[in-house]
XYZ file of C-alpha atoms in Angstrom:
78
model
C 30.098 32.590 21.768
C 27.947 29.503 21.167
C 29.340 26.059 21.880
C 30.189 24.001 18.778
C 28.741 20.565 18.014
C 32.225 19.053 18.045
C 32.502 19.855 21.749
C 29.493 17.721 22.678
C 29.372 14.982 20.030
C 30.225 11.328 20.630
C 33.787 10.862 19.407
C 33.677 7.158 18.506
C 30.044 6.150 18.006
C 28.967 2.563 17.539
C 27.930 2.277 13.891
C 26.321 -0.313 11.634
C 26.680 -1.014 7.938
C 23.633 -1.012 5.632
C 23.700 -4.820 5.309
C 23.836 -5.428 9.088
C 20.793 -7.377 10.283
C 18.192 -5.602 12.397
C 18.655 -8.292 15.065
C 22.371 -7.512 15.400
C 21.704 -3.786 15.764
C 18.940 -4.427 18.311
C 21.291 -6.581 20.396
C 24.049 -3.970 20.177
C 21.703 -1.204 21.289
C 20.461 -3.359 24.158
C 24.058 -4.150 25.136
C 25.085 -0.507 25.414
C 21.920 0.820 27.028
C 23.910 1.871 30.099
C 25.676 4.377 27.828
C 22.323 5.929 26.812
C 22.655 4.989 23.137
C 19.461 6.110 21.441
C 20.454 6.178 17.791
C 22.827 4.051 15.730
C 24.470 5.752 12.764
C 24.638 3.665 9.578
C 27.817 4.158 7.547
C 28.909 2.831 4.156
C 32.273 1.228 3.404
C 33.830 4.665 3.068
C 32.566 5.461 6.582
C 30.156 8.080 5.234
C 26.853 8.401 7.056
C 23.994 6.994 4.989
C 21.289 6.770 7.660
C 20.382 6.277 11.280
C 18.476 3.590 13.192
C 16.304 4.593 16.146
C 14.647 2.454 18.823
C 11.332 3.160 17.070
C 12.728 1.725 13.821
C 13.737 -1.416 15.693
C 10.321 -1.666 17.353
C 8.569 -1.646 13.988
C 10.832 -4.365 12.600
C 11.324 -6.567 15.673
C 7.974 -6.393 17.427
C 5.350 -4.371 15.545
C 2.493 -5.377 17.862
C 3.119 -3.203 20.954
C 2.117 0.433 21.136
C 5.561 1.781 20.201
C 5.638 -0.343 17.069
C 2.132 0.793 16.114
C 2.890 4.458 16.668
C 6.255 4.226 14.956
C 4.752 2.539 11.903
C 2.204 5.315 11.405
C 2.747 7.831 8.647
C 4.009 11.227 9.877
C 1.405 13.711 11.106
C -1.050 11.046 12.184
């Protein structure tokens, strides 16, 4: 029998709201790096998932000059 997602998921993930500033999320991700946080779920007031923020998203917004920001800003399949 295959293992279920619920057995391996993070039980209480750090989340952000849609109106949270990119700077706040970037600091939070940096602050929990030792926990290997790679994505930050974005939830609305009803705690429903509405999106996700990745390190690449932050690179594009916070520092678009370096290679990661350039690659992340490219359209898919380029």
